[in-house]
Short mmCIF file of C-alpha atoms and ligand atoms in Angstrom, two decimals:
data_model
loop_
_atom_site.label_atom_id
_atom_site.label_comp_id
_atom_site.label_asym_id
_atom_site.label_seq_id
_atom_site.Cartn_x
_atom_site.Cartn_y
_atom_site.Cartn_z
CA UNK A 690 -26.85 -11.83 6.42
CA UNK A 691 -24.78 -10.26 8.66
CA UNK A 692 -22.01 -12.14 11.22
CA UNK A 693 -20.39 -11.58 14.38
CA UNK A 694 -16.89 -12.68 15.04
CA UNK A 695 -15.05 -12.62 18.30
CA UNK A 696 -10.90 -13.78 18.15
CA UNK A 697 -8.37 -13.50 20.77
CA UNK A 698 -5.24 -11.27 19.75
CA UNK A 699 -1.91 -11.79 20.97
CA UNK A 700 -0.23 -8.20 21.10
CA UNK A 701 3.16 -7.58 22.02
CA UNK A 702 4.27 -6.05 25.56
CA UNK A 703 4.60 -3.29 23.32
CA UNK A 704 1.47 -3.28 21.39
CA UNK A 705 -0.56 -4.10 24.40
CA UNK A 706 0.97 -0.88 26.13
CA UNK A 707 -0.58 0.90 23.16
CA UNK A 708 -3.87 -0.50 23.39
CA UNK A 709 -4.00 0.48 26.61
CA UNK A 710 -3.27 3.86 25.68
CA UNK A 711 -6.03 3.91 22.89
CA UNK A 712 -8.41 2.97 25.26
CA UNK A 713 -7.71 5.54 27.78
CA UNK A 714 -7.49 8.44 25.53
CA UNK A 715 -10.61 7.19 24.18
CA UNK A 716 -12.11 7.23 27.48
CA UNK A 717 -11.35 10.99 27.87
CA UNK A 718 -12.39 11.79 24.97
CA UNK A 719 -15.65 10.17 25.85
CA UNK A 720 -16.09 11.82 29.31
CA UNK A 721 -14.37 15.38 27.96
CA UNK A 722 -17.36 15.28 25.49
CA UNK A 723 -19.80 14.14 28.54
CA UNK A 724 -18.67 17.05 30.59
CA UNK A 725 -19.34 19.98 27.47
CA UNK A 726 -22.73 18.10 27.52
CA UNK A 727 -23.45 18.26 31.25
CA UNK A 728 -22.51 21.90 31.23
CA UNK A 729 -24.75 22.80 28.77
CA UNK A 730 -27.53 20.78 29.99
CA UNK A 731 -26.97 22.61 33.26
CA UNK A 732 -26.77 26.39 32.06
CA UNK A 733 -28.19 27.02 29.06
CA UNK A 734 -30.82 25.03 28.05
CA UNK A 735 -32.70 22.05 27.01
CA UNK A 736 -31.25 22.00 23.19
CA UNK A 737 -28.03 21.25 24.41
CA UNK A 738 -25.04 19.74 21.90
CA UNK A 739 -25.07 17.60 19.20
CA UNK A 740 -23.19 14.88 18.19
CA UNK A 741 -22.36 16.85 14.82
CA UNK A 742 -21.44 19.96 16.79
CA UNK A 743 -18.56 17.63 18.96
CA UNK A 744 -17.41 15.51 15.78
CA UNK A 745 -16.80 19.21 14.40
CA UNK A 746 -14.57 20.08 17.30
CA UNK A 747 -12.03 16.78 16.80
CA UNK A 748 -9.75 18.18 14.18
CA UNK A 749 -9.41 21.00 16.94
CA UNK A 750 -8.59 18.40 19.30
CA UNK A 751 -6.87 16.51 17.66
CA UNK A 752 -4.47 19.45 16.65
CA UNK A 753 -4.02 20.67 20.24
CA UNK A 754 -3.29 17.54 21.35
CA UNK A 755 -1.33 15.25 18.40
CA UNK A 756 0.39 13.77 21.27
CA UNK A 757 -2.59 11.82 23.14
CA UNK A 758 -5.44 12.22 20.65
CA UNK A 759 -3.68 13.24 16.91
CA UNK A 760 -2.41 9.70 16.56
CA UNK A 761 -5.59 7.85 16.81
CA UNK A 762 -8.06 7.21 13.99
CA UNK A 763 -10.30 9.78 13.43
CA UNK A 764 -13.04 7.13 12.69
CA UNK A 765 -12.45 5.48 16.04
CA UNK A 766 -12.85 8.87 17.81
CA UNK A 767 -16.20 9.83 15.68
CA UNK A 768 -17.43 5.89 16.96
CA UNK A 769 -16.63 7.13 20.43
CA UNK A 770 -18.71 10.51 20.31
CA UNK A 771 -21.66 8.52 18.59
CA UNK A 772 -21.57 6.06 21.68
CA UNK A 773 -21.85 9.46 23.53
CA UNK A 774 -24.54 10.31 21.66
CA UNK A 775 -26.66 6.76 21.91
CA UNK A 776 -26.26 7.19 25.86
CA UNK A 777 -27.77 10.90 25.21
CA UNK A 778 -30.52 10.00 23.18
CA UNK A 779 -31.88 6.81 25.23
CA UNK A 780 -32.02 9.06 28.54
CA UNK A 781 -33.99 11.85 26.59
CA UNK A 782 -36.29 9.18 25.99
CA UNK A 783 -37.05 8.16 28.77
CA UNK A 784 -37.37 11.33 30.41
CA UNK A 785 -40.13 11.74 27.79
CA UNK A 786 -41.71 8.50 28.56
CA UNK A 787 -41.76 9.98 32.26
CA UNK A 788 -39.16 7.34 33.42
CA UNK A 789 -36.26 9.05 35.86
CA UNK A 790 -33.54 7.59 34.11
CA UNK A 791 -30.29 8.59 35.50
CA UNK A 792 -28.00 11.06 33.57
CA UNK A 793 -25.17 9.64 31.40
CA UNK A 794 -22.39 8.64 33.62
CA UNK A 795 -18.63 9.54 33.71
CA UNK A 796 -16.60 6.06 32.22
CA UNK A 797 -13.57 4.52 34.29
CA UNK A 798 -10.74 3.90 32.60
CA UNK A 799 -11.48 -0.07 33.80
CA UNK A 800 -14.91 0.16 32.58
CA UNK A 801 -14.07 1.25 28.93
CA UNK A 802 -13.02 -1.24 27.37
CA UNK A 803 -13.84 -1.27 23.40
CA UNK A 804 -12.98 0.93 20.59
CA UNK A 805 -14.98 0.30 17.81
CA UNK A 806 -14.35 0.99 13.78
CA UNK A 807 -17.15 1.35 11.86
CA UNK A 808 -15.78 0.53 8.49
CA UNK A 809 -12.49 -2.30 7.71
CA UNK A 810 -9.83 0.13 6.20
CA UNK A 811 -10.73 3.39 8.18
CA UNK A 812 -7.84 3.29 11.13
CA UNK A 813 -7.88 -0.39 10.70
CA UNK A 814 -7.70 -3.69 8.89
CA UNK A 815 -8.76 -6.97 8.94
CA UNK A 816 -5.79 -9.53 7.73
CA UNK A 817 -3.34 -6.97 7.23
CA UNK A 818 -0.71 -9.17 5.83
CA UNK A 819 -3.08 -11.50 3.86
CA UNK A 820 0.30 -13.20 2.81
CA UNK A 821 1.33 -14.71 5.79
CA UNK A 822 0.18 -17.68 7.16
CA UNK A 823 -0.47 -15.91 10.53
CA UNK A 824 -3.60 -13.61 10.62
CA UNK A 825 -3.10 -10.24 12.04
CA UNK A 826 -5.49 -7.26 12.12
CA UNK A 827 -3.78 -3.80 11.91
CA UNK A 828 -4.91 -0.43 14.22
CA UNK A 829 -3.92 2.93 13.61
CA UNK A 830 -1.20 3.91 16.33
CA UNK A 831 -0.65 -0.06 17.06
CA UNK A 832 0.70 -2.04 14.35
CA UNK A 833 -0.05 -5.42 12.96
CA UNK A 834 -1.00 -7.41 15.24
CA UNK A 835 -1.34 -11.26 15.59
CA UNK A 836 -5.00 -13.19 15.47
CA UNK A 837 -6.09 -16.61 16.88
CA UNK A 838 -8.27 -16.99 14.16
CA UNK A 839 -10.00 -20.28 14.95
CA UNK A 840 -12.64 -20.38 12.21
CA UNK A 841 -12.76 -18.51 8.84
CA UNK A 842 -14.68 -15.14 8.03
CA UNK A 843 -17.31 -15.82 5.39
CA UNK A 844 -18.33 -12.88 3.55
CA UNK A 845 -17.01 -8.70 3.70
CA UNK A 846 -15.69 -7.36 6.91
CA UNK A 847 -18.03 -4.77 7.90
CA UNK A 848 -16.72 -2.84 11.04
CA UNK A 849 -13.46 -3.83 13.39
CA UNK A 850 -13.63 -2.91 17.29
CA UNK A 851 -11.33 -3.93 19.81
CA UNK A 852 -12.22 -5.41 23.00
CA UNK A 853 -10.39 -5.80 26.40
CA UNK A 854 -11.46 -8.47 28.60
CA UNK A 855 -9.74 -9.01 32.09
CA UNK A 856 -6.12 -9.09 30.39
CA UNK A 857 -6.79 -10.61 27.69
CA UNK A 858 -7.42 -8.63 24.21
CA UNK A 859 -10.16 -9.52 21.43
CA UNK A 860 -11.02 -8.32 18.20
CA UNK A 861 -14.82 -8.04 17.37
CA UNK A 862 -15.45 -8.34 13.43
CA UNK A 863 -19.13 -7.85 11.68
CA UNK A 864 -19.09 -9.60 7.87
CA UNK A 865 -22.18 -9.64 5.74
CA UNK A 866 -22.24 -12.30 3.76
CA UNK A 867 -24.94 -12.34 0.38
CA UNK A 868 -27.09 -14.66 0.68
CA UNK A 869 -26.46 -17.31 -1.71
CA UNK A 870 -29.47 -18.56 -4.22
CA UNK A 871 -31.25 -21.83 -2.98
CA UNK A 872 -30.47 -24.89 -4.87
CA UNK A 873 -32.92 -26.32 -7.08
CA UNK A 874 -35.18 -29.33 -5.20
CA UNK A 875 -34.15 -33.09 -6.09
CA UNK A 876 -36.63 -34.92 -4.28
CA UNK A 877 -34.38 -36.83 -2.61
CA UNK A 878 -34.38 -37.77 1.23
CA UNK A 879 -31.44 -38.93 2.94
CA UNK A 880 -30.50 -40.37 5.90
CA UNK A 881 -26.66 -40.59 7.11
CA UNK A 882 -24.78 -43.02 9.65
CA UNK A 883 -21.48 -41.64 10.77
CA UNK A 884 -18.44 -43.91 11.75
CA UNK A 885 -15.00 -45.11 12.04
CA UNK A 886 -14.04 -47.06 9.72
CA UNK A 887 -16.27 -45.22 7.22
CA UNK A 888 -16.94 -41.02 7.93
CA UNK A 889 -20.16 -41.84 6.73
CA UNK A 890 -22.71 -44.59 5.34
CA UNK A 891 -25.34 -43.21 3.53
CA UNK A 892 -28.88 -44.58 3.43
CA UNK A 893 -28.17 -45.15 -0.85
CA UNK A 894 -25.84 -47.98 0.12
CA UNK A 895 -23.04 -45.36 -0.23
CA UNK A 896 -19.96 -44.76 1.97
CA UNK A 897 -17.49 -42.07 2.42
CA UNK A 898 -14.27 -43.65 3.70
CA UNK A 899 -12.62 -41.47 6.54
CA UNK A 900 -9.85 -39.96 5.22
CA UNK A 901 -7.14 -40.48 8.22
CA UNK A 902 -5.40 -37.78 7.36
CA UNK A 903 -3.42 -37.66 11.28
CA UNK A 904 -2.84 -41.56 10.55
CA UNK A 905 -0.99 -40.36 7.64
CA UNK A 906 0.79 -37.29 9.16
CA UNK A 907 1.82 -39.80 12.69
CA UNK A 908 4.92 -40.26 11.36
CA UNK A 909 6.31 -37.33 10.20
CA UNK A 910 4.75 -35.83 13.03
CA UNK A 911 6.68 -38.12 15.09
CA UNK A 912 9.87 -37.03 14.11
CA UNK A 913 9.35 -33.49 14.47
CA UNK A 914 7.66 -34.09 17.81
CA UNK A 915 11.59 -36.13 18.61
CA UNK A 916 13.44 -33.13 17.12
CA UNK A 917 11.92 -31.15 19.27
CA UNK A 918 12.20 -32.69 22.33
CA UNK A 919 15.91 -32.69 22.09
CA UNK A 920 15.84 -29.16 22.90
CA UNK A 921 15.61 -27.75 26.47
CA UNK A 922 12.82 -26.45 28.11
CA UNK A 923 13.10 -23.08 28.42
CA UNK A 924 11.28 -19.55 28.39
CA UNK A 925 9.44 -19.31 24.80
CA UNK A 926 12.10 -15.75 23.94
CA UNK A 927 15.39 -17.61 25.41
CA UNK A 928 15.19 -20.20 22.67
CA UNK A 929 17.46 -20.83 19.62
CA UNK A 930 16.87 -20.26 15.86
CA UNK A 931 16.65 -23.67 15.63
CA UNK A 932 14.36 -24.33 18.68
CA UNK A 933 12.08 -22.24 16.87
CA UNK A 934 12.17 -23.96 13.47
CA UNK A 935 11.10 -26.83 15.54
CA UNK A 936 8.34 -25.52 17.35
CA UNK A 937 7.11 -24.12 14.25
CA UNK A 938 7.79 -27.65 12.12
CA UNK A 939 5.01 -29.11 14.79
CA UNK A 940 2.73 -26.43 14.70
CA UNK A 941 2.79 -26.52 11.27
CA UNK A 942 1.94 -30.27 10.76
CA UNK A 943 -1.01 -29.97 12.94
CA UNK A 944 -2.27 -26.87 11.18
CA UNK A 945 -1.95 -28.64 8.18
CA UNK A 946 -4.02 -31.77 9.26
CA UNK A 947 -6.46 -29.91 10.61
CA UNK A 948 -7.11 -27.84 7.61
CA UNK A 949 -7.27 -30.77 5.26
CA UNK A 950 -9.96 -32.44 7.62
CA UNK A 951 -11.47 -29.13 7.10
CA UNK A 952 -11.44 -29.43 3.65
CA UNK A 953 -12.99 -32.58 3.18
CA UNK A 954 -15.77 -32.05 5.58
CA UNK A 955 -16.97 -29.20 3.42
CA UNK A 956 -16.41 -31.25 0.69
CA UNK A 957 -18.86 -34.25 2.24
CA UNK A 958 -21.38 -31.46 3.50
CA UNK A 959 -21.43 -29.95 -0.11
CA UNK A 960 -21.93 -33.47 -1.95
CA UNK A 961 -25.11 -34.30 0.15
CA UNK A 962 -26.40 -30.81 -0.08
CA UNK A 963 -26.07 -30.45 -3.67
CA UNK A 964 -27.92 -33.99 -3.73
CA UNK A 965 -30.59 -34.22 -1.44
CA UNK A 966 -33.20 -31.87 -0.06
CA UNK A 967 -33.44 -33.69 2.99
CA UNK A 968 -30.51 -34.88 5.17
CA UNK A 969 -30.95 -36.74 8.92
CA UNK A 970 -28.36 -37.73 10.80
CA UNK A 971 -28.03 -38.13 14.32
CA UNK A 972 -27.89 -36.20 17.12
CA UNK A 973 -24.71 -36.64 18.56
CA UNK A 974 -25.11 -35.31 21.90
CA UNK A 975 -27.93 -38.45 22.32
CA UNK A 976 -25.27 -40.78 20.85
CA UNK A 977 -22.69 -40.00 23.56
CA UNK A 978 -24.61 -40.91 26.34
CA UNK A 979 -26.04 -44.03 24.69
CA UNK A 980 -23.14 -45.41 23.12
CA UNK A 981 -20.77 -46.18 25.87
CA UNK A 982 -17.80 -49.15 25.47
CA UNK A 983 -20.10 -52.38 25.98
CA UNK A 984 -18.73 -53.78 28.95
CA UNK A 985 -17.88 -57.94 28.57
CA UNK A 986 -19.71 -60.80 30.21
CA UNK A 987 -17.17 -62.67 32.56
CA UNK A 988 -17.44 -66.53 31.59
CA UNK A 989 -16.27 -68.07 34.56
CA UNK A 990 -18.14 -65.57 36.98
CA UNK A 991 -21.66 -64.86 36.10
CA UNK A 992 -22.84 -61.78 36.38
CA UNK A 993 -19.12 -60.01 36.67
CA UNK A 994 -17.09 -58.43 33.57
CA UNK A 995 -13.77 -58.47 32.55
CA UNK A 996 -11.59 -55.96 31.87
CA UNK A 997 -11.88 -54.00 28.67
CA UNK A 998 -9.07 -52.30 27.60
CA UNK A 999 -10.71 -52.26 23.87
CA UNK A 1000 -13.50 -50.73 25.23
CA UNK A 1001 -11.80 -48.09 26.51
CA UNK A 1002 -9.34 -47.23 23.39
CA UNK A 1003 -12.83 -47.41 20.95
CA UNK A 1004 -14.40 -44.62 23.38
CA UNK A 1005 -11.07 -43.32 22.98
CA UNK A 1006 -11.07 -43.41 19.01
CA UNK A 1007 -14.75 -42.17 19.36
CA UNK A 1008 -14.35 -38.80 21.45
CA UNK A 1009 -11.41 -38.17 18.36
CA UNK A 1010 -14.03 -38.60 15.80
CA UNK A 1011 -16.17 -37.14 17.52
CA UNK A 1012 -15.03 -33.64 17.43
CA UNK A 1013 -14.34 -34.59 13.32
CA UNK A 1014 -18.18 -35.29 13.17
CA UNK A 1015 -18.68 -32.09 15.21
CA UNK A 1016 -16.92 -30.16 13.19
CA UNK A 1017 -18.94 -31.73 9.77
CA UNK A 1018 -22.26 -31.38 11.51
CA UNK A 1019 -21.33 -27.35 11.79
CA UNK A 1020 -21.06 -27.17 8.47
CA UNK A 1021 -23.47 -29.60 7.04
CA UNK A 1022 -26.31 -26.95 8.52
CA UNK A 1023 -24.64 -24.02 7.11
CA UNK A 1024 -24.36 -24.97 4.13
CA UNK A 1025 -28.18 -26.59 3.92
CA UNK A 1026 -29.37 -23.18 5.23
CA UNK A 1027 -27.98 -21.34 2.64
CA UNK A 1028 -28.94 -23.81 0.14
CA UNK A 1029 -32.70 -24.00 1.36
CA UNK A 1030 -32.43 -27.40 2.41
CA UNK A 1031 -33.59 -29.64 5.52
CA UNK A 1032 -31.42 -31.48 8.00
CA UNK A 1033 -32.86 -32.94 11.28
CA UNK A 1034 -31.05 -34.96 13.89
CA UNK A 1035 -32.52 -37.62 15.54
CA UNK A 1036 -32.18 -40.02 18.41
CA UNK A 1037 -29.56 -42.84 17.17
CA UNK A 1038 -30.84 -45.48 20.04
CA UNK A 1039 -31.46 -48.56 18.29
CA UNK A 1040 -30.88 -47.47 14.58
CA UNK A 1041 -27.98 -50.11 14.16
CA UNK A 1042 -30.43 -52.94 15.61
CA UNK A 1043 -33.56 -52.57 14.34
CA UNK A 1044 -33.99 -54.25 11.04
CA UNK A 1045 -35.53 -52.27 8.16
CA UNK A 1046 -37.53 -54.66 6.39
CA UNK A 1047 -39.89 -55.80 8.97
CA UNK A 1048 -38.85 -53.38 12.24
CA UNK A 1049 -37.37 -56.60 14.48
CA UNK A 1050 -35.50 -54.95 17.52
CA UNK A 1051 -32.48 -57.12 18.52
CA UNK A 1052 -28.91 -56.98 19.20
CA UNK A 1053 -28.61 -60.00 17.94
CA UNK A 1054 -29.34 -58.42 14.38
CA UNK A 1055 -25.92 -57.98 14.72
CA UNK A 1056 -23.58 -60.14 14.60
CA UNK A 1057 -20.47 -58.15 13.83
CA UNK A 1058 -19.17 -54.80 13.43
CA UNK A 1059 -19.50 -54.74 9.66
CA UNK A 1060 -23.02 -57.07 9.14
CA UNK A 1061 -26.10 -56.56 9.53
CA UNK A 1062 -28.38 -59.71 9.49
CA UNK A 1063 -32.06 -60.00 10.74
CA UNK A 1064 -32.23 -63.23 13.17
CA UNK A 1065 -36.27 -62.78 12.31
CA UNK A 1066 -36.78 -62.06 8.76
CA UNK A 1067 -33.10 -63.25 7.22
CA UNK A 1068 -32.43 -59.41 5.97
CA UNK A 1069 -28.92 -58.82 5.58
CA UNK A 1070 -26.56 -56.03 4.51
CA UNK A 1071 -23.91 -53.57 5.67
CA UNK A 1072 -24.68 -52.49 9.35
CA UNK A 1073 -23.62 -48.67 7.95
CA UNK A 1074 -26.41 -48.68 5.41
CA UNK A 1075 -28.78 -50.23 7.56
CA UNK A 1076 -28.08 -47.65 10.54
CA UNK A 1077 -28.25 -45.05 7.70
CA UNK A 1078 -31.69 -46.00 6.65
CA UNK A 1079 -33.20 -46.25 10.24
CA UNK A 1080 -31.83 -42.88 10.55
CA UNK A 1081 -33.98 -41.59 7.66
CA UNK A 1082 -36.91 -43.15 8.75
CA UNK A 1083 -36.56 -41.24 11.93
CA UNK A 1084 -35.61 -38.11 10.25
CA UNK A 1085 -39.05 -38.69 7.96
CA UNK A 1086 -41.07 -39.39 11.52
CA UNK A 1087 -39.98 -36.53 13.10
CA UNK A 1088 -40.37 -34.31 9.75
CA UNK A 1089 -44.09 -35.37 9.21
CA UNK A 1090 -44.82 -34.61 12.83
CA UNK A 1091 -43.66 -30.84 12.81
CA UNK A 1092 -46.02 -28.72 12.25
CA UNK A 1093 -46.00 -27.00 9.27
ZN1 ZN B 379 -36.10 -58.35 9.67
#
């Protein structure tokens, strides 16, 4: 299976000045090897030049010219001439089809704006200094330089291009990744409530507490966030060595809450996987529209509310989670993909009133934020489970009624 990555890079003035350089001495090259083309086309005949008869001419090139072209990556140059060589080969076909496609054009230097590598290690590489917390990526005539690397690269780097977008830089990464056996079937269904309090009820009766990892990190947090706001605000290369160590001291707590939220998502997502063959949950997109604060009767004026500052802080503590449960739900399909198993999302509207012994529909079911008890049949348990196993009845609904 093979993967497309896109991350911002931050060059530096210098490295950026480079870039620019690679891509316009790229660009000739491109159009240098378009004009030998045209002229042949013109004069002699309709055999005209290969892409192996140009990619034979760059260590000529490359010798006249070690200034401009030499100190690029031969690769990169050979990926350059192929593009050349795509853009030949789709207008001879349609000429053939009987199309009138027009001729390969002349590139701007505005309009060219990727250099692609077609193998990690050949004029570049992926994590270049796989040692230091920062990720960089490393280009032949650039340097090492640093990645935003928001999510991790599963599987082999494949081929490395670099991509300039308004004035912004990317790199563009390809990783296969083998695809992993399918676990063996369980025969078990399951259906999963997500929360506050708890990450997750399952429909089992069982409940993964949510970490509150950031809870734990406020306070150190805190004091870094103080530490640094004794310094002045000023330009991000007048600060002090121990500005710095202060910036970094903040950045670094956050990077490390986030990646241990990380690491116990995966860590939920591969416990159900591993158990179940079937996992619903629900759809959270559904459950943000339908779940807004409840707003409060007013006693004394029917038919008016009160205020409701809780309200407000719960949606509050909700859109939080919510990118948490976000974040889970990514993986939790992933990881059922590549272990051959089912997940389904399903509407969440009534699945915390609706009792599951004999289906009564009330909010009254209800009573409190933990307890579940049915004001028609006496059924009571943990709201969670109960909102857990409504879920899984959905999921099984919606399951039988696909096609197959
Ligand atoms: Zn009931």
């Amino acid at each position: 299976m093979i993967r497309a990555y896109k991350f911002l890079i931050r060059p530096t003035v210098g490295q950026q000045a480079a870039l620019g350089e690679m891509l316009r001495e790229h660009c000739s090259l491109y159009n240098g090897a378009l004009q030998e083309r045209r002229d042949a086309y013109r004069h002699a005949s309709k055999t005209g030049i290969t892409y192996g008869q140009q990619s034979a001419q760059l260590k000529e090139i490359r010798a006249f010219d070690p200034e401009r072209q030499g100190r690029w990556s031969f690769s990169s140059q050979q990926a350059t001439l192929r593009r050349l060589d795509k853009a030949f080969a789709a207008f001879f076909r349609r000429v053939k089809s009987g199309d009138a496609p027009g001729y390969p054009r002349f590139r701007g230097v505005n309009s060219f704006d990727t250099v692609g590598f077609p193998k990690d290690g050949d004029g570049c590489r992926w994590n270049s200094t796989p040692h230091d917390p920062v990720t960089r990526v490393r280009f032949q005539g650039i340097g090492h330089v640093k990645v935003n690397q928001h999510r991790p690269v599963a599987g082999t780097v494949k081929t490395v291009s670099v991509k300039r977008e308004g004035r912004h830089w990317y790199v563009v990464l390809t990783a296969e990744q083998v695809q992993p056996e399918p676990l063996p079937p369980t025969g078990s269904a399951v259906g999963i409530d997500m929360g506050i309090a708890n990450f997750l009820a399952d429909s089992g009766g069982e409940f993964v507490p949510n970490p509150r990892y950031g809870r734990r990190a406020a306070a150190k947090l805190e004091a870094a966030q103080q530490a640094l706001s004794r310094f002045p605000r000023v330009r991000r290369d007048k600060r002090t060595a121990n500005h710095r160590r202060a910036v970094e001291k903040v950045a670094q707590l956050h990077r490390k809450v986030r990646l241990q939220r990380l690491d116990h998502a995966h860590k939920t997502a591969l416990a159900l996987v591993r158990e179940h063959d079937f996992i619903a949950h629900e759809d959270l997109k559904i459950r943000n529209m339908v779940k807004a604060p409840t707003p409060k009767p007013d006693p004394d004026r029917p038919g008016g509310f009160l205020p409701n500052g809780a309200a407000a802080k719960a949606g509050l503590n909700h859109s939080i989670s919510d990118a948490g449960w976000g974040v889970f739900l990514t993986i939790l399909h992933a990881k059922a993909e590549s272990a051959g198993r089912e997940v389904i999302a399903v509407d969440p509207r009534n699945t915390s009133r609706t009792c599951p012994t004999c289906g009564h529909v009330s909010a009254e079911n209800r009573p409190t934020q933990e307890k579940f008890h049915c004001v028609s049949c006496g059924h009571s348990a943990h709201a969670d489970t109960v909102g857990a196993l409504n879920v899984l009845r959905a999921g099984l609904v919606r399951r039988d009624a696909q096609p197959a």
